[in-house]
mmCIF file of C-alpha atoms in Angstrom:
data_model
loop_
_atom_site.group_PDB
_atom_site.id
_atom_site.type_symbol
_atom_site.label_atom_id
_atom_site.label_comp_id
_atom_site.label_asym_id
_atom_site.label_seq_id
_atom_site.Cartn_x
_atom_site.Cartn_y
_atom_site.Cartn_z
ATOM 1 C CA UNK A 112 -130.145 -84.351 -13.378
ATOM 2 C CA UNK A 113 -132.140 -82.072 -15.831
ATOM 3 C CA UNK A 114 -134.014 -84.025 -18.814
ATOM 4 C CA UNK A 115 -131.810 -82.048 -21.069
ATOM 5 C CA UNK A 116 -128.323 -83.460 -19.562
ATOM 6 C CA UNK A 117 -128.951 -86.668 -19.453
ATOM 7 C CA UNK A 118 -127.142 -88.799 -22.426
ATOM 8 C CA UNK A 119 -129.138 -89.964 -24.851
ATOM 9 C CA UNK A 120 -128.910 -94.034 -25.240
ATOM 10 C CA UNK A 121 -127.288 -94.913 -28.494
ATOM 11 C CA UNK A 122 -129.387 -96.731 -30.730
ATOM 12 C CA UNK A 123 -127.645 -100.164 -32.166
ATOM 13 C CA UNK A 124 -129.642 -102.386 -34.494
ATOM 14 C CA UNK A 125 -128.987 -106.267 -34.665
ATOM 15 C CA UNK A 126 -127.220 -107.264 -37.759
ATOM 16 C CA UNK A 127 -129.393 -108.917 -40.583
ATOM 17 C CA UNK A 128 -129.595 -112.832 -39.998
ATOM 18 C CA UNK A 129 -130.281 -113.332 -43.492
ATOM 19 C CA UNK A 130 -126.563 -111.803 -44.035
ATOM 20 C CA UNK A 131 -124.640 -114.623 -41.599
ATOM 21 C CA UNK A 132 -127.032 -117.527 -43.174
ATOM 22 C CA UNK A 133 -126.157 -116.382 -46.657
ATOM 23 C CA UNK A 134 -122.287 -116.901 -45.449
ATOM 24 C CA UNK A 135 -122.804 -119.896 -43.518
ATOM 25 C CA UNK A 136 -123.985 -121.095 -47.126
ATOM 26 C CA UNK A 137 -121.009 -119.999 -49.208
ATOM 27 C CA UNK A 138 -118.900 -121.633 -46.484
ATOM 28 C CA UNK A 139 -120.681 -124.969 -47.279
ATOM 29 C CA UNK A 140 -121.190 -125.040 -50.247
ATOM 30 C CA UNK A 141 -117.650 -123.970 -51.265
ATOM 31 C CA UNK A 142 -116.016 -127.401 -50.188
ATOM 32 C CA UNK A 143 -118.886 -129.194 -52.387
ATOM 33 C CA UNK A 144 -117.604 -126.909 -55.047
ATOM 34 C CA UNK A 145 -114.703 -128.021 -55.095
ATOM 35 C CA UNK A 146 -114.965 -131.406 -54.769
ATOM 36 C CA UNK A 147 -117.724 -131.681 -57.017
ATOM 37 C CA UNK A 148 -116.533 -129.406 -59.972
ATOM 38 C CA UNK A 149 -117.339 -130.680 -63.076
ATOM 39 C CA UNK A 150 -114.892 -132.471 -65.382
ATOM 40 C CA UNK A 151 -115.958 -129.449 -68.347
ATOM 41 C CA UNK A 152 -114.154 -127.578 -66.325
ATOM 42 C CA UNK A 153 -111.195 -129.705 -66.590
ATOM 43 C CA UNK A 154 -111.799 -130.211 -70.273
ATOM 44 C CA UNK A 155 -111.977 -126.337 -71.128
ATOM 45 C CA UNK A 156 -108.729 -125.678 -69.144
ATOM 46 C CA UNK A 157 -106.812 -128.121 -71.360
ATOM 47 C CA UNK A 158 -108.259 -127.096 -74.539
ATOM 48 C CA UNK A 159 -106.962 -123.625 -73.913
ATOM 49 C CA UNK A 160 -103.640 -125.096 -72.409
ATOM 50 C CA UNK A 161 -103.166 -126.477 -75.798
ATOM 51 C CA UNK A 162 -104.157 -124.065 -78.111
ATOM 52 C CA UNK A 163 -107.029 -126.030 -79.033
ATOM 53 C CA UNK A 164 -104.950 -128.928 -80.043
ATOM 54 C CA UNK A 165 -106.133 -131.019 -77.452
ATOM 55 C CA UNK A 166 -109.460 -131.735 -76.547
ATOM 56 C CA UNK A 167 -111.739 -133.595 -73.965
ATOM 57 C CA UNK A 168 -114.381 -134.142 -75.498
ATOM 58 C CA UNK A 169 -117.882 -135.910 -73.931
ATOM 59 C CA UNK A 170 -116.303 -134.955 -70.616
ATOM 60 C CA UNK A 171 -118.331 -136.696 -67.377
ATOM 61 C CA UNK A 172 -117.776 -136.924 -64.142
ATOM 62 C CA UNK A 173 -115.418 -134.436 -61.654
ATOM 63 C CA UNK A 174 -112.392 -132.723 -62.447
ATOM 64 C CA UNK A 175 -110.933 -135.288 -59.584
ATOM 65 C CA UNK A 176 -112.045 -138.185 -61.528
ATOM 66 C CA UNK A 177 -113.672 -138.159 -64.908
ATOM 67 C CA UNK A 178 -113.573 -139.422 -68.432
ATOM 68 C CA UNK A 179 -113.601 -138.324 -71.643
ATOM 69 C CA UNK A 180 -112.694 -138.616 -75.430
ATOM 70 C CA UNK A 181 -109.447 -137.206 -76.413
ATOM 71 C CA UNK A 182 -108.963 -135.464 -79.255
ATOM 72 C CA UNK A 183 -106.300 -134.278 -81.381
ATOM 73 C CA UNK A 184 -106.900 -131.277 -83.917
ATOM 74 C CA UNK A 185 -104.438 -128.702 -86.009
ATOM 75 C CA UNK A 186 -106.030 -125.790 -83.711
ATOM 76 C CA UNK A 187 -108.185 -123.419 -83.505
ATOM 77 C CA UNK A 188 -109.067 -122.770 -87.551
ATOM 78 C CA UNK A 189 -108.323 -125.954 -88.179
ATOM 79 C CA UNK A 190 -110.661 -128.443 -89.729
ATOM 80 C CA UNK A 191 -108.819 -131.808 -89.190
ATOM 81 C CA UNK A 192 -109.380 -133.406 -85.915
ATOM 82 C CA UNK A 193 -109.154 -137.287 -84.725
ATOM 83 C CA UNK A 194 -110.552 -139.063 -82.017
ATOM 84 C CA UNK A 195 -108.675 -141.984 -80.047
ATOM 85 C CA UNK A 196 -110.850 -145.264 -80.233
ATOM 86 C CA UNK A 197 -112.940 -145.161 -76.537
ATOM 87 C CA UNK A 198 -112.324 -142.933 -73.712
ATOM 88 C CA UNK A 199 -109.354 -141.769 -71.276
ATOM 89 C CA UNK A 200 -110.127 -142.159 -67.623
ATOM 90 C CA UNK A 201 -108.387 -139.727 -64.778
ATOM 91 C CA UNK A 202 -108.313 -139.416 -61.299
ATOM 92 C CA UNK A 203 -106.463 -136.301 -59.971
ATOM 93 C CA UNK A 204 -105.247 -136.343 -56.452
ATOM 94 C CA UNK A 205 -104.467 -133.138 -54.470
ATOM 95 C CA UNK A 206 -100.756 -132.841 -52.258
ATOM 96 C CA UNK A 207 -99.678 -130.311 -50.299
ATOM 97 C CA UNK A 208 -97.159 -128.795 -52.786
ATOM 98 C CA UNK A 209 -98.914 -130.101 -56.511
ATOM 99 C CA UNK A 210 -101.223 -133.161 -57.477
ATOM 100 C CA UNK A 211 -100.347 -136.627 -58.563
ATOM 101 C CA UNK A 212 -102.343 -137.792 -61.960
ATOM 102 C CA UNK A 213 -103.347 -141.362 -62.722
ATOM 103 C CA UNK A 214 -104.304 -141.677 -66.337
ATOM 104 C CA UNK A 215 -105.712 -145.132 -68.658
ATOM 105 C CA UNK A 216 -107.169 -145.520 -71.561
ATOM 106 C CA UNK A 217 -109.339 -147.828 -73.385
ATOM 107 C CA UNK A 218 -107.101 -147.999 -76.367
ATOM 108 C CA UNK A 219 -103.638 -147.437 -75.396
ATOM 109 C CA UNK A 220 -102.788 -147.358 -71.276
ATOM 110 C CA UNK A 221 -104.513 -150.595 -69.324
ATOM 111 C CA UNK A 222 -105.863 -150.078 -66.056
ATOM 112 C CA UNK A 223 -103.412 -152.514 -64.646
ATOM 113 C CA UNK A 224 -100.430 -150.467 -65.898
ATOM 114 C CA UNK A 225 -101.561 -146.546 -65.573
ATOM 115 C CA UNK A 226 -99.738 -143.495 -66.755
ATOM 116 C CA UNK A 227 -98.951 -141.999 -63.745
ATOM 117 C CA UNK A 228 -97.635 -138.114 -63.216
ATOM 118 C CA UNK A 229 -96.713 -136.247 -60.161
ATOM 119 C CA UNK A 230 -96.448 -132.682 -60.634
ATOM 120 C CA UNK A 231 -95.232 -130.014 -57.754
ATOM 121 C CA UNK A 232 -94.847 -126.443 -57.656
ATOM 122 C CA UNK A 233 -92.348 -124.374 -55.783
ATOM 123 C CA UNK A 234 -91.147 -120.866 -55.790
ATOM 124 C CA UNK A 235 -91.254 -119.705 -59.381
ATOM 125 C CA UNK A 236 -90.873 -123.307 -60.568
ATOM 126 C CA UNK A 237 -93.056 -126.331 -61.527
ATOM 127 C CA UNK A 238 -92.036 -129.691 -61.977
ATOM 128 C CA UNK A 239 -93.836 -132.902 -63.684
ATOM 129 C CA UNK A 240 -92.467 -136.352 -63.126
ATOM 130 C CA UNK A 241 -93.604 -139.363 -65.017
ATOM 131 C CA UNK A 242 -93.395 -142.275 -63.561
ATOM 132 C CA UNK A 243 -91.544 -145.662 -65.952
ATOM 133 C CA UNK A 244 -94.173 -147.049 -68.298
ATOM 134 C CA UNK A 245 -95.203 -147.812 -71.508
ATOM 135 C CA UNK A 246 -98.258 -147.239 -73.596
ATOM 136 C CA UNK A 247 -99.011 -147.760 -77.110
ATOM 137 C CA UNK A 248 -101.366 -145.237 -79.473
ATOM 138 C CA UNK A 249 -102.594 -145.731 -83.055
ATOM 139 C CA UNK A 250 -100.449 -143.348 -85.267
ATOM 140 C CA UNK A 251 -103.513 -142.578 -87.452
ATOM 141 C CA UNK A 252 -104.301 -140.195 -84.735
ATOM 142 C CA UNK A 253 -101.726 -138.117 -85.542
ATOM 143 C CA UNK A 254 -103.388 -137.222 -89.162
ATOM 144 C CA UNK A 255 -105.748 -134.616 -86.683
ATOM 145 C CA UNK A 256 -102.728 -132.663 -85.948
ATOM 146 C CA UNK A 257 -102.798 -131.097 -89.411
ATOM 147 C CA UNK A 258 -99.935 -130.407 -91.524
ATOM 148 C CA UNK A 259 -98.332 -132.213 -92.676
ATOM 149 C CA UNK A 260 -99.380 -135.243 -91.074
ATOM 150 C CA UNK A 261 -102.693 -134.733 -92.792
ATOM 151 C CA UNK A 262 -100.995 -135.392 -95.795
ATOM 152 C CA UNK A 263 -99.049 -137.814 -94.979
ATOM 153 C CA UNK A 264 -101.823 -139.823 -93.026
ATOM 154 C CA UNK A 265 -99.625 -142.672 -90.911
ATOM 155 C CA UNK A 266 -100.974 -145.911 -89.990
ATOM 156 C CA UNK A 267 -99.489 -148.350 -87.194
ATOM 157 C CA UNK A 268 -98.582 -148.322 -84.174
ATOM 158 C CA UNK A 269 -96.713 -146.036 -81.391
ATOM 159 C CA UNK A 270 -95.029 -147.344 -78.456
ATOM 160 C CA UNK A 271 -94.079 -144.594 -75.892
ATOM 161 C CA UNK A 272 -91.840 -145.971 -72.953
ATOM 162 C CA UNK A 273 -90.463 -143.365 -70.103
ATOM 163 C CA UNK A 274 -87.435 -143.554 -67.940
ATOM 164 C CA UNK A 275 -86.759 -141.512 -65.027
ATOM 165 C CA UNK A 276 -87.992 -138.333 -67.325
ATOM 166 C CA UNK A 277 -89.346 -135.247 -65.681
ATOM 167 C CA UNK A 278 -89.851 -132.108 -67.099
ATOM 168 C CA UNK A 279 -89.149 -128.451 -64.862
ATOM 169 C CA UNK A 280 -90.004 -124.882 -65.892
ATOM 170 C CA UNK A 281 -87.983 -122.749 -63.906
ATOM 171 C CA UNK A 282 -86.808 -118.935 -64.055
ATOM 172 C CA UNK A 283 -88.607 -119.051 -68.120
ATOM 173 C CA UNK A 284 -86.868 -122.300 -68.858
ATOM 174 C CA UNK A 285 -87.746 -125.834 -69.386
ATOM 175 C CA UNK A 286 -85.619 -128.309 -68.697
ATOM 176 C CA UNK A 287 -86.054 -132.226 -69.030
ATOM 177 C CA UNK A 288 -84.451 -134.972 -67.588
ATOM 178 C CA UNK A 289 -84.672 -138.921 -68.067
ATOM 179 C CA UNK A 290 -85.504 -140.579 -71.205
ATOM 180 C CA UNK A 291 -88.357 -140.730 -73.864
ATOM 181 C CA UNK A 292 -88.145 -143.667 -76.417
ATOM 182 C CA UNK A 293 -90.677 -143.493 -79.021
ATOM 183 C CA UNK A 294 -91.145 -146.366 -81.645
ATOM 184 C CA UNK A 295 -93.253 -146.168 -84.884
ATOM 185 C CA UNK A 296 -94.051 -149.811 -85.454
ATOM 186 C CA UNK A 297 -95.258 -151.204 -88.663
ATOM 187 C CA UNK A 298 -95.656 -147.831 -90.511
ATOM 188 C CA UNK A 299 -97.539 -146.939 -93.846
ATOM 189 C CA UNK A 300 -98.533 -144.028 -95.397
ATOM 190 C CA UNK A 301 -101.430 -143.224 -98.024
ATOM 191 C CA UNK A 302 -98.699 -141.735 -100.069
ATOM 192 C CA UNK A 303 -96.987 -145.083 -100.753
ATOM 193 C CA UNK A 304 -98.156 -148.344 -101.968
ATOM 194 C CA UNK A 305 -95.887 -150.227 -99.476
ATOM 195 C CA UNK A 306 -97.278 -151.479 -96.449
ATOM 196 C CA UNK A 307 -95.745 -151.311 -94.074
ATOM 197 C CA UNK A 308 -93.109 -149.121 -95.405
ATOM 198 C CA UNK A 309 -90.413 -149.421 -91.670
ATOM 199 C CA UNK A 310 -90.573 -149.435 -87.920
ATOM 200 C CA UNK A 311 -88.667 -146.682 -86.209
ATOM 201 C CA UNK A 312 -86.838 -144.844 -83.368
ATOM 202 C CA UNK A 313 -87.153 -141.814 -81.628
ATOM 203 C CA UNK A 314 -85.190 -141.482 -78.567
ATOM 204 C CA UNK A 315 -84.478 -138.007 -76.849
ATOM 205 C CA UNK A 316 -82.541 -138.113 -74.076
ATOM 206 C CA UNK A 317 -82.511 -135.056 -70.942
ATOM 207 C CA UNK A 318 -80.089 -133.271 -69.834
ATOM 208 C CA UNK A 319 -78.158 -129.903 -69.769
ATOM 209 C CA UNK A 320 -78.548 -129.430 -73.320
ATOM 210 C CA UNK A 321 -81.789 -132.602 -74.398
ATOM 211 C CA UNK A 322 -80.552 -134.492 -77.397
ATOM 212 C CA UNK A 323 -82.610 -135.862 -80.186
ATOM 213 C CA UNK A 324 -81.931 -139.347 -82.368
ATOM 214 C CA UNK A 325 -84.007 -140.894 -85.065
ATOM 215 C CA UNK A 326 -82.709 -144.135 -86.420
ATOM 216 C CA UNK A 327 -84.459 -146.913 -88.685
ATOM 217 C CA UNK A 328 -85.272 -150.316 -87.274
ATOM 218 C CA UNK A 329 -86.146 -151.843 -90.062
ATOM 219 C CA UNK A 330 -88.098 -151.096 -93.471
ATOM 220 C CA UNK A 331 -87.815 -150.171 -97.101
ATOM 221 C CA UNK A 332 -87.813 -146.412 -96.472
ATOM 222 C CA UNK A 333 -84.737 -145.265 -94.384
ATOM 223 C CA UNK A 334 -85.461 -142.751 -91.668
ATOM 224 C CA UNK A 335 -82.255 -141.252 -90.026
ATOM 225 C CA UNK A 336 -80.994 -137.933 -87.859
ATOM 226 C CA UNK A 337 -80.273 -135.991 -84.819
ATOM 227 C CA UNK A 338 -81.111 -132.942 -83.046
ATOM 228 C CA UNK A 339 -80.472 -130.590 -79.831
ATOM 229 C CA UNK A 340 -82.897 -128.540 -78.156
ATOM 230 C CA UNK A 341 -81.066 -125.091 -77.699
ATOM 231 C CA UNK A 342 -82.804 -122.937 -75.324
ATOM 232 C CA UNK A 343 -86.752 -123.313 -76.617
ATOM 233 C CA UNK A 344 -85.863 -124.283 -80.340
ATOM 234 C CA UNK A 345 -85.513 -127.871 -81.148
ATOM 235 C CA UNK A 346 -82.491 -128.187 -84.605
ATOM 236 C CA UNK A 347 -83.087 -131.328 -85.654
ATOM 237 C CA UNK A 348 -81.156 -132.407 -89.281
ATOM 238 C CA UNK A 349 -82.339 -135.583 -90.634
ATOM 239 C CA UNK A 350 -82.062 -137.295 -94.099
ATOM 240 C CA UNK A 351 -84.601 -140.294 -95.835
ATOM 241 C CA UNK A 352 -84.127 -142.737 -98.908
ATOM 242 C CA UNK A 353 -85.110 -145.706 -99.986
ATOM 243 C CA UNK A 354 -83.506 -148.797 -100.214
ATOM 244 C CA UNK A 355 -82.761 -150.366 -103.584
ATOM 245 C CA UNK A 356 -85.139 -150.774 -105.781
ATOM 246 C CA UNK A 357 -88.255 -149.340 -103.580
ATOM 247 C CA UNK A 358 -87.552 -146.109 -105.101
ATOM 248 C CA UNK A 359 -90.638 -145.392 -107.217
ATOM 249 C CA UNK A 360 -93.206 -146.872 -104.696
ATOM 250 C CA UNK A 361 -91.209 -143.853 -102.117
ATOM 251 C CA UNK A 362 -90.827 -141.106 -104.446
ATOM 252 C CA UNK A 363 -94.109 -139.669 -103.377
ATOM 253 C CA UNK A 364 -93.576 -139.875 -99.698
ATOM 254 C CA UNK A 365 -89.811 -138.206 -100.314
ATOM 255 C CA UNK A 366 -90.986 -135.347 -101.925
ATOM 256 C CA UNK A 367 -93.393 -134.356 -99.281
ATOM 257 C CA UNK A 368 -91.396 -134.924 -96.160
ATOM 258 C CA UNK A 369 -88.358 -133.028 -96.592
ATOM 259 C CA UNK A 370 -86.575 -131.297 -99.496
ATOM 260 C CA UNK A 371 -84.918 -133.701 -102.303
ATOM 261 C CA UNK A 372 -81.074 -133.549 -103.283
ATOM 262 C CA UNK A 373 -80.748 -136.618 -105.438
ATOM 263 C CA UNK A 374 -81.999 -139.891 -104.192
ATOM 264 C CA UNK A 375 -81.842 -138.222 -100.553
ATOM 265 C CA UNK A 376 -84.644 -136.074 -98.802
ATOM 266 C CA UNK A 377 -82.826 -133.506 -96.468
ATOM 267 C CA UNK A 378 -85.431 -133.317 -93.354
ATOM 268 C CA UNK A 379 -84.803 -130.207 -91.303
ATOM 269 C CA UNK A 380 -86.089 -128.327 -87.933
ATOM 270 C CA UNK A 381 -84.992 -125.300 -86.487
#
C-alpha cells in the first residue's frame, strides 16, 4: 500500500493523574466534612433561623455534637441580649427521612432527663415531635428579648412540661398538636415592690384550631385570658388587677402591660 494511503494512527494522550488524585481527595475528604463540620456552622444557621434572636454563642465541637451558650436578644438592631447561666449541650443524630435531637443544659434540662426532638421531612412537609418532659429556665432571660420584657424585667422561675405536642408545616401551614403547659413560678418584676408578685399558667392546647389559656395560680397581681391561633395570627384577650389593697405597689406594672379601664388592664394580641 502506498505511504500516502495508509491511515494515519490517531494520537490519544493519557489523562492527567493529578486530575483522578485530586478527585480521589474530594471523595475522602467529603465524608470527613461532614462528619467533622464545625458546630459555627450550626450556630450561624440558627442565628439566621431566628432572626438573630437566638444565638449560640462560644460554639465548640461538631454540628453532630457540640456546645454552646445560648442567647436570647431583641434582634438584629437590638442592644439587649441575655445569656442562660452555663452552656447547652447537643448531639444531632441523622435518619433516613430527618434527624432526632438530644438537648441538656447546665441550668435548666439535666443530663438524666434530656429534651429530646425528632424531626422528619416528607413531601412538601416537615414535622417536629417533642418527646414528654419538663425543664425549668430562669425568667430573667427573657428581659434579652426586648420589648417589653426589657421593661418589665421578670425574675423567677419557668417550668415548661410537653405532652404528646408536635408541630407540622405543611402546604404553608403550621399546625400543632399535643400540649404545652408553661408555669411562671414565683414572679417579680422591677416595676413593683412586691416580691414575688404570683405564680402562673400558660397552657395552649393543639388541635384544628390551637387554643390559648392564661390563668393565675396564686399571687397579689391577677393574670387572666384566652386566645386562638387563626391561621398564623395568635388573638389572645386577656385582663390583670390587683387584689385588694395591693393596688398602689401594681399600678406601675398595670400601666405598662396592657391598656387601663379602671382598676382593670385590658391585655390584647392580634
Amino acid at each position: 500500500m502506498p505511504r500516502s494511503l495508509r491511515p494515519t494512527p490517531s494520537l490519544t494522550l493519557p489523562r492527567a493523574p493529578w486530575r483522578w488524585a485530586v478527585a480521589g481527595v474530594c471523595l475522602g475528604a467529603l465524608p470527613a466534612l461532614v462528619l467533622w463540620a464545625p458546630a459555627r456552622w450550626l450556630a450561624t444557621g440558627v442565628q439566621q433561623a431566628s432572626g438573630g434572636q437566638l444565638q449560640l454563642q462560644q460554639a465548640r465541637g461538631t454540628v453532630w455534637n457540640g456546645s454552646a451558650r445560648l442567647v436570647l436578644t431583641g434582634g438584629a438592631d437590638s442592644q439587649d441580649q441575655a445569656a442562660l447561666p452555663g452552656r447547652l449541650q447537643w448531639q444531632l443524630r441523622p435518619a433516613w427521612n430527618g434527624l432526632s435531637a438530644r438537648l441538656t443544659a447546665d441550668c435548666c434540662i439535666p443530663a438524666t432527663a434530656p429534651l429530646q426532638v425528632r424531626v422528619a421531612m416528607g413531601l412538601g412537609a416537615v414535622r417536629a415531635q417533642v418527646a414528654d418532659g419538663q425543664s425549668q429556665w430562669p425568667a430573667a432571660a427573657l428581659a434579652g428579648l426586648g420589648t417589653p420584657w426589657n421593661t418589665v424585667q421578670p425574675q423567677g422561675r419557668l417550668q415548661l412540661r410537653t405532652q404528646a405536642f408536635a408541630l407540622q408545616w405543611a402546604a404553608g401551614r403550621l399546625q400543632m398538636q399535643g400540649q404545652v403547659q408553661l408555669d411562671a413560678l414565683g414572679l417579680s418584676s422591677r416595676l413593683s415592690t412586691l416580691r414575688p408578685m404570683g405564680s402562673y399558667r400558660l397552657q395552649v392546647q393543639g388541635g384544628g384550631a390551637p387554643t390559648l389559656q392564661l390563668s393565675t395560680l396564686e399571687g397579689a397581681l391577677l393574670l387572666s385570658g384566652n386566645g386562638q391561633w387563626v391561621g398564623k395570627r395568635l388573638r389572645f384577650t386577656g385582663e390583670a388587677s390587683a387584689a385588694p389593697g395591693r393596688e398602689a405597689a401594681l399600678a406601675n406594672l398595670l400601666n405598662i402591660i396592657g391598656r387601663r379601664s379602671g382598676a382593670r388592664s385590658i391585655i390584647t394580641v392580634g
